[in-house]
XYZ file of N, CA and C in Angstrom:
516
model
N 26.396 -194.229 -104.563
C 25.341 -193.952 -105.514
C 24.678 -192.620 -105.197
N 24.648 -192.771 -104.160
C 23.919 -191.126 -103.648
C 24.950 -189.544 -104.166
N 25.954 -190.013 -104.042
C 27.175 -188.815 -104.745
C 26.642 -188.583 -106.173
N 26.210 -189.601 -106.620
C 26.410 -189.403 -108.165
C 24.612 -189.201 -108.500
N 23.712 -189.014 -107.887
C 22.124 -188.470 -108.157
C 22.479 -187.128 -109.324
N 23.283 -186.420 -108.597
C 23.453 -184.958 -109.585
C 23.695 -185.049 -110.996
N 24.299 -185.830 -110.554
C 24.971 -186.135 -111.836
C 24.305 -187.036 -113.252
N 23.698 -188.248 -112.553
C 22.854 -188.971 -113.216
C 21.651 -188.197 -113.600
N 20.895 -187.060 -112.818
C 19.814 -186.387 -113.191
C 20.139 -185.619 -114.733
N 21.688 -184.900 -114.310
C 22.142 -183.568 -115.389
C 22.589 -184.732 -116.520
N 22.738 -186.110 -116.881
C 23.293 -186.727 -117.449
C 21.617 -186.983 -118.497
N 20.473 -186.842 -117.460
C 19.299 -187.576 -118.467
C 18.988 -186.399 -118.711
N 18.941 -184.951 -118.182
C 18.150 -183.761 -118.860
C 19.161 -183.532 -119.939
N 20.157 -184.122 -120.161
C 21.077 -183.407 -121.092
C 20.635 -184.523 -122.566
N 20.712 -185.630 -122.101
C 20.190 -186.904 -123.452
C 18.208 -186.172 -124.089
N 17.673 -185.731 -122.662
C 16.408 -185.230 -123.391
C 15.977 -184.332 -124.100
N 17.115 -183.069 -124.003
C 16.852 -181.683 -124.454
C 17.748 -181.919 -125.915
N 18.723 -182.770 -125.735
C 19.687 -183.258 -126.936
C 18.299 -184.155 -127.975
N 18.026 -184.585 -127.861
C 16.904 -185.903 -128.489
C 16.046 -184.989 -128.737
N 15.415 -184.306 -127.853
C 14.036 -183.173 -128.429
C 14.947 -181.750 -129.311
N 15.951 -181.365 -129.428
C 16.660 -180.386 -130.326
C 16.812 -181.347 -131.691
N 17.437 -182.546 -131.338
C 17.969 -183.296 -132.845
C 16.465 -183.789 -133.450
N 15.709 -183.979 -132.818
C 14.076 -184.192 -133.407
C 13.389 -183.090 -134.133
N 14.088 -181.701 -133.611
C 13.326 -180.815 -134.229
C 13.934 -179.999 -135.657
N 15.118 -180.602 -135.853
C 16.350 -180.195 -136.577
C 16.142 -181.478 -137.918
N 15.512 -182.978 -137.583
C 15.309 -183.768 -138.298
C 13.972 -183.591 -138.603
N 12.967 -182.982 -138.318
C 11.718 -182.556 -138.835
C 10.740 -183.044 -138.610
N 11.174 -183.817 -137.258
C 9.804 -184.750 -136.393
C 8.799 -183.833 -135.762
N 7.708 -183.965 -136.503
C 6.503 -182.523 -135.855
C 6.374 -183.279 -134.124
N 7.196 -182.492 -133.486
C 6.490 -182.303 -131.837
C 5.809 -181.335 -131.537
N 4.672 -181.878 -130.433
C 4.036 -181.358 -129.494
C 4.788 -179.917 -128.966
N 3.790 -179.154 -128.858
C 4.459 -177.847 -128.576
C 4.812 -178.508 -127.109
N 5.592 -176.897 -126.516
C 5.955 -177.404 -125.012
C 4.674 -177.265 -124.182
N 3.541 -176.753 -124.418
C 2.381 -176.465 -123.638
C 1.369 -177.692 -123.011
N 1.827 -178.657 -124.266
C 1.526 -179.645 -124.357
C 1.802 -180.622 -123.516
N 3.107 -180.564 -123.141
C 3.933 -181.746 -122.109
C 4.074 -181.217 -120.864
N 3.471 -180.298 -120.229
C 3.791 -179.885 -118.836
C 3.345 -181.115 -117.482
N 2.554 -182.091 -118.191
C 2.289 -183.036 -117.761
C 3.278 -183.882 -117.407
N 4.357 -183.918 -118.485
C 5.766 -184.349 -117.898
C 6.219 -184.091 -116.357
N 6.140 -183.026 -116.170
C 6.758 -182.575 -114.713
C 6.400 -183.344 -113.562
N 4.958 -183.787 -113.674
C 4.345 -184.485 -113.375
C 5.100 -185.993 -112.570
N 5.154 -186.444 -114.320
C 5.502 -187.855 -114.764
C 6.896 -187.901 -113.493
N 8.039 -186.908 -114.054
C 9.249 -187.124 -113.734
C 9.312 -187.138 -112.020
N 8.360 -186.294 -111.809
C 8.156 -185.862 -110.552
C 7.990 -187.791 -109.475
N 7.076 -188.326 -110.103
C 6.829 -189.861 -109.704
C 7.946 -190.319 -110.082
N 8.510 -190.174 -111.059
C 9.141 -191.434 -111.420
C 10.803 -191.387 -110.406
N 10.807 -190.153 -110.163
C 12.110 -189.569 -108.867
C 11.964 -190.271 -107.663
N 10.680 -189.883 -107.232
C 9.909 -190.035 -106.014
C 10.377 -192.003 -105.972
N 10.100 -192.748 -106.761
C 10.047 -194.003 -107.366
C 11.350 -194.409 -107.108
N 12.240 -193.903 -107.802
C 14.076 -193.990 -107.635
C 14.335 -193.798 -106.408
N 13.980 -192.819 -106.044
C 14.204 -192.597 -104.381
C 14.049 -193.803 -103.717
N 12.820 -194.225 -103.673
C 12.872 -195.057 -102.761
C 13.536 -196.352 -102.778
N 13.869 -196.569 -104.180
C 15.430 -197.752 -104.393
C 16.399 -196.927 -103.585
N 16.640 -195.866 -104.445
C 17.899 -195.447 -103.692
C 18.306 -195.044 -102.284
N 17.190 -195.356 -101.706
C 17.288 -194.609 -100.140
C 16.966 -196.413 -99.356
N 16.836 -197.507 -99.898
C 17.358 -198.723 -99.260
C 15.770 -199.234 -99.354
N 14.833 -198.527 -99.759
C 13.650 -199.132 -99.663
C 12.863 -199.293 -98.451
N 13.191 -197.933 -97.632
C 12.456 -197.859 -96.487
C 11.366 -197.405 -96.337
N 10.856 -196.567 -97.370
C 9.847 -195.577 -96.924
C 8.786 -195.745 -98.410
N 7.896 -196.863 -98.279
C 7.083 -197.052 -99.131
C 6.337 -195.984 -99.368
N 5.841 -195.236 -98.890
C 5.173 -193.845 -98.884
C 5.307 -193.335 -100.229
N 6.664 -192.900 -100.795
C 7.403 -192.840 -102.165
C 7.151 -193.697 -103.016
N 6.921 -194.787 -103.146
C 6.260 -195.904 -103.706
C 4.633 -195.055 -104.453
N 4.007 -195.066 -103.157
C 2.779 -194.711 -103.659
C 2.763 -193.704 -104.341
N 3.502 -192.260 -104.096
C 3.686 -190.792 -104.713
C 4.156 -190.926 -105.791
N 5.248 -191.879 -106.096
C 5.863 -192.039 -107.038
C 4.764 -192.672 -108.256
N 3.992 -193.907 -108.278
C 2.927 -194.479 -108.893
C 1.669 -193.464 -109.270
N 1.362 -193.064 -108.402
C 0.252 -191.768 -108.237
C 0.393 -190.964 -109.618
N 2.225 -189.979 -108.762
C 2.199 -189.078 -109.723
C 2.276 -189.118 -111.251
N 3.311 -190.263 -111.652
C 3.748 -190.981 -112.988
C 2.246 -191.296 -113.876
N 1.484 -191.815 -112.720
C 0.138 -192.050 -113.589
C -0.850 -191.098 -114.191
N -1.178 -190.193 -112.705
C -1.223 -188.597 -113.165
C -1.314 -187.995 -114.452
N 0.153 -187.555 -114.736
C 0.911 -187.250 -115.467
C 0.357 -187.865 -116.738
N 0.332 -189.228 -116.882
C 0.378 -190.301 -117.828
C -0.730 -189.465 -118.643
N -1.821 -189.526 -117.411
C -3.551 -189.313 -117.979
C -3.493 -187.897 -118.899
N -3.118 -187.283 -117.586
C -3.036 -185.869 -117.813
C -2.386 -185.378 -119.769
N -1.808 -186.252 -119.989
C -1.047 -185.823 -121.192
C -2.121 -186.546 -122.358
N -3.487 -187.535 -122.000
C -4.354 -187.969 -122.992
C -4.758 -186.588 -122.912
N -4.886 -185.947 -122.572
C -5.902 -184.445 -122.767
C -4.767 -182.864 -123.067
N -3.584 -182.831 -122.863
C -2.476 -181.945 -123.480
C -2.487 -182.353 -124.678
N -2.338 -183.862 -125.410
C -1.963 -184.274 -126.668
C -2.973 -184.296 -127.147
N -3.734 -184.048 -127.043
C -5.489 -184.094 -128.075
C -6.297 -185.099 -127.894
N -5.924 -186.439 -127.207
C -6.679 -187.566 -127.356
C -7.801 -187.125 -126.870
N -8.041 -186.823 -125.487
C -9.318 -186.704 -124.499
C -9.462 -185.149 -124.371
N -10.564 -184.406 -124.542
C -10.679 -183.248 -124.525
C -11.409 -183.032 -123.276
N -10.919 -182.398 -122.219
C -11.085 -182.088 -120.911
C -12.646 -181.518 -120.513
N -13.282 -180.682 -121.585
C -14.742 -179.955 -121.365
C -15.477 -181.400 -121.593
N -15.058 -182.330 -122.415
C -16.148 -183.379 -122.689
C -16.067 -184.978 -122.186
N -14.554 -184.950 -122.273
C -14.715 -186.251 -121.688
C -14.098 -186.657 -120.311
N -13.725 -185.236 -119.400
C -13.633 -185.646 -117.838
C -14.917 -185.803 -117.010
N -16.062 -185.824 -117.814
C -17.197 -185.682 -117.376
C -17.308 -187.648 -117.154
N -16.686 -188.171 -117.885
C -16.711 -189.603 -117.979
C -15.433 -190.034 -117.450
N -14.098 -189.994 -117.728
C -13.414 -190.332 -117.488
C -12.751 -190.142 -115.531
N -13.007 -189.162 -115.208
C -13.156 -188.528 -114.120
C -12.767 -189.780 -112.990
N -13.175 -191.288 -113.124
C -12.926 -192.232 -111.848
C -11.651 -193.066 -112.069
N -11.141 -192.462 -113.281
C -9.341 -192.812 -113.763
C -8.800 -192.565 -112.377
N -9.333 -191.360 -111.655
C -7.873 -190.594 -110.380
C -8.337 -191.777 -109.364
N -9.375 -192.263 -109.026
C -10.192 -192.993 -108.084
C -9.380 -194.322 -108.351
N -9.002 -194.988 -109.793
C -8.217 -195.832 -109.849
C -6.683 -196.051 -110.181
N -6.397 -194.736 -110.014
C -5.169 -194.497 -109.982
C -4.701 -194.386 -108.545
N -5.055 -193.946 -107.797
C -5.045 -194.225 -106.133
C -5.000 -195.485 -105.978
N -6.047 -196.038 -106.444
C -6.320 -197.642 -106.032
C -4.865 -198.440 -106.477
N -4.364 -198.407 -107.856
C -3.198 -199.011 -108.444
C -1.827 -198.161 -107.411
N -1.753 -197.056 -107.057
C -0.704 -196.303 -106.316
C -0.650 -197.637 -104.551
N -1.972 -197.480 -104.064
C -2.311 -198.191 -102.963
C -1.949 -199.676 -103.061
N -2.037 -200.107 -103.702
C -1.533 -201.515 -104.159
C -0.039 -201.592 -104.642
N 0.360 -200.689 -105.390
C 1.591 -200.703 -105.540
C 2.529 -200.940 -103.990
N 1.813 -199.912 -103.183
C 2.398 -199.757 -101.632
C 2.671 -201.153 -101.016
N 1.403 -201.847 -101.186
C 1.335 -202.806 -100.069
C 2.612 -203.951 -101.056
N 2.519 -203.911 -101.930
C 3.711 -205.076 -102.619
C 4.577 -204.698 -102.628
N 5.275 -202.819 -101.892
C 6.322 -203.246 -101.634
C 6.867 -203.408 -100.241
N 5.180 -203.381 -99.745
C 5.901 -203.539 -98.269
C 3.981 -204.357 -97.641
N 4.560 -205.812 -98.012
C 3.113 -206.690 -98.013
C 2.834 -206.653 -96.282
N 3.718 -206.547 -95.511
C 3.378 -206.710 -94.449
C 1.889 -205.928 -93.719
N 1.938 -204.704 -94.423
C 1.098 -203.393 -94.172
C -0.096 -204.169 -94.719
N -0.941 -205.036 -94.267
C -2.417 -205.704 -94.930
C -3.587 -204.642 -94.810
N -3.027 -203.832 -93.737
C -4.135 -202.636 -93.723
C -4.153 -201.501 -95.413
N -3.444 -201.486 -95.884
C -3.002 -200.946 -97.771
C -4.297 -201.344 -98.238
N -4.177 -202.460 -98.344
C -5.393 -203.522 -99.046
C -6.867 -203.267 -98.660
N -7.107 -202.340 -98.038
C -8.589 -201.710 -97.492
C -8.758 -200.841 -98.837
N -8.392 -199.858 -98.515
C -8.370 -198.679 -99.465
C -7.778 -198.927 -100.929
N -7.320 -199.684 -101.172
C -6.720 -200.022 -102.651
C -7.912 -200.752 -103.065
N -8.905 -201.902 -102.394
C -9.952 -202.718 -103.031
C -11.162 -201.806 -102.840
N -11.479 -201.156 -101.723
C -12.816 -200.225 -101.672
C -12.323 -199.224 -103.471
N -11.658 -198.323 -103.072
C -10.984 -197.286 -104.342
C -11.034 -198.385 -105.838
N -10.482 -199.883 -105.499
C -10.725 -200.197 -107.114
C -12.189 -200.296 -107.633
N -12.930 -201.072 -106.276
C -13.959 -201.118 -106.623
C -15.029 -199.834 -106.876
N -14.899 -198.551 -106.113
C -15.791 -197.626 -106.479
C -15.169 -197.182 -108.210
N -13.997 -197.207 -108.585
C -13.597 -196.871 -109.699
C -14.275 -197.480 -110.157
N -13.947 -198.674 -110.532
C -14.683 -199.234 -111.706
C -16.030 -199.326 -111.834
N -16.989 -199.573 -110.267
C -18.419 -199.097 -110.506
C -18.815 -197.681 -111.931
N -17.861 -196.863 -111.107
C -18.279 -195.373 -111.782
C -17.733 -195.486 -113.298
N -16.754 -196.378 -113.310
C -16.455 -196.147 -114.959
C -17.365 -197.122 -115.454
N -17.474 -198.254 -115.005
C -19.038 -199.196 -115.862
C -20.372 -198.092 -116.309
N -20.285 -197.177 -114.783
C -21.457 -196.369 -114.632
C -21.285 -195.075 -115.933
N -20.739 -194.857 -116.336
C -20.028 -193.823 -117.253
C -19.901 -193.773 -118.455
N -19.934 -195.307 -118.986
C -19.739 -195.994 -119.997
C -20.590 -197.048 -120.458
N -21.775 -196.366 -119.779
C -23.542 -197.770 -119.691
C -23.084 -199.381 -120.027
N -21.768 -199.585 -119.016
C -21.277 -200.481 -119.323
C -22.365 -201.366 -118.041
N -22.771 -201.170 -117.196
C -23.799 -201.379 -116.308
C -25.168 -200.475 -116.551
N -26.202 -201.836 -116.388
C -27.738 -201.274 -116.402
C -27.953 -199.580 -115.437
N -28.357 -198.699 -116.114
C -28.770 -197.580 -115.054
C -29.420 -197.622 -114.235
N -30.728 -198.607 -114.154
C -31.434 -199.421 -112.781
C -30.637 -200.254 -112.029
N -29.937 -200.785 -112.638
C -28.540 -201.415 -111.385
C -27.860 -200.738 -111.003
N -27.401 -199.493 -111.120
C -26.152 -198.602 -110.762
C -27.241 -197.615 -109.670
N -28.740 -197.281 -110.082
C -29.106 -196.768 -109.116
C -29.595 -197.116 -107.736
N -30.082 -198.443 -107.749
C -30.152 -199.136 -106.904
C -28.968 -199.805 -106.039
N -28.059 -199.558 -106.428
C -26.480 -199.879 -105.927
C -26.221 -198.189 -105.274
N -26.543 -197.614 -105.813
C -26.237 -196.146 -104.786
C -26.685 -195.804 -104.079
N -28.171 -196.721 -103.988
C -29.284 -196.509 -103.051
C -28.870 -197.367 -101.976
N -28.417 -198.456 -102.349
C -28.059 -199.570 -101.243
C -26.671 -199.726 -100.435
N -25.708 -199.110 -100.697
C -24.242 -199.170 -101.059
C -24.178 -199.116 -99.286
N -24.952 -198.397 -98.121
C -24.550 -198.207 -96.922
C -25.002 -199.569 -96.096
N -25.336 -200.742 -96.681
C -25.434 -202.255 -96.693
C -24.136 -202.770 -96.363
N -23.122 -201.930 -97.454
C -21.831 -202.457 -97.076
C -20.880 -202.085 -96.026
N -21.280 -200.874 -95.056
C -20.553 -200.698 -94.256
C -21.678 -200.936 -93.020
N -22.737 -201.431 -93.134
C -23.469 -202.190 -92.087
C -22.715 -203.442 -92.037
N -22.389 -204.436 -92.931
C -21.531 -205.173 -93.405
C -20.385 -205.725 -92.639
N -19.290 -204.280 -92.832
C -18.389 -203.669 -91.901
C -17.973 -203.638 -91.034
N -19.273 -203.383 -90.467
C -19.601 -203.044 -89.136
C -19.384 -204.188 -88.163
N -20.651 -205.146 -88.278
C -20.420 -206.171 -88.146
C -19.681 -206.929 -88.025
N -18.496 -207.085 -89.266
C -17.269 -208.048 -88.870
C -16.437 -207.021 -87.746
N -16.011 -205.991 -87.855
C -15.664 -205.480 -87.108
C -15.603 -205.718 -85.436
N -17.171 -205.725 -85.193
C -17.527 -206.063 -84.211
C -17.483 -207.387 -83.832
N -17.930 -208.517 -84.553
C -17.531 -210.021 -84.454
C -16.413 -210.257 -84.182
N -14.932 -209.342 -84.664
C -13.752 -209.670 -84.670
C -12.798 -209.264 -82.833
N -13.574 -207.954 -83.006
C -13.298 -207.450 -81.373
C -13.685 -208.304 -80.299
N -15.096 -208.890 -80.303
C -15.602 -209.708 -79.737
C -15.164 -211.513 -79.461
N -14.537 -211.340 -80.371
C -13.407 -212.936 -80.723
C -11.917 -212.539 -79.573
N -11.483 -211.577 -79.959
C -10.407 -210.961 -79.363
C -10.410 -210.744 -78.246
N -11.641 -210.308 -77.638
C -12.300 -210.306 -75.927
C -12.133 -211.331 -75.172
N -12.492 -212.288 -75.960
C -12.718 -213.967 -75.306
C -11.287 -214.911 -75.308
């Protein structure tokens, strides 16, 4: 399978540039190319992604890059294609990358569950995401969101604590 990567790559750029020529010849209005550079992106993950099938599934790392970038990409093209206009609404949208990490980080640990340490940073990252997008979207009270920013170092007093309870178990 590894002989034939070259080949399978030059086999899909050839079906895409074929499909985007016969689209433009049948009179399907596309997106200029300025538009899709976000692709590079996309393909860039979605390689990264294959790889790590194709390389036996050792190196979850690719997993995450691969998820990351594909998603990236994904976003990135609401604002190339017109949906989200970048001066106005990354001002809101902005904790998408915060949960796109979080979904990349989780992706990791399922494919390699053993790693329970994944699961830190994938639930802190989902959870500050979605704070900030509730927060963004007065989907949460603004007296609750400020008082949650005021208080938020509660949770790594929190932390702390088990931390220390746990070392202290481990001592004995």
């Amino acid at each position: 399978m590894r002989r034939n990567r070259g080949s399978i790559l030059a086999g899909i750029i050839l079906i895409v540039v074929g499909v985007w020529i016969l689209a433009e010849r049948l009179g399907v209005n596309l997106p200029g190319i300025g538009a899709l550079w976000p692709a590079i992106i996309v393909v860039v993950g979605l390689a990264a992604f294959a790889d790590f099938f194709y390389e036996g599934r050792q190196d979850t790392d690719k997993i995450f890059f691969g998820v990351a970038a594909a998603l990236v990409g994904g976003f990135l093209f609401l604002f190339t294609l017109g949906r989200l206009s970048w001066a106005e609404d990354m001002r809101r949208y902005w904790p998408v990358f915060v949960l796109i990490f979080s979904a990349a980080s989780f992706a990791q640990w399922i494919a390699a569950p053993s790693k329970r340490g994944l699961l830190v940073p994938a639930s802190i990252s989902l959870l500050v995401g979605l704070f900030f997008m509730a927060t963004n979207f007065n989907i949460l009270n603004r007296a609750l969101s400020q008082q949650i920013l005021q208080l938020w170092p509660l949770i790594l007093i929190l932390l702390g604590l088990i931390v220390l309870v746990r070392a202290v178990r481990r001592a004995n």
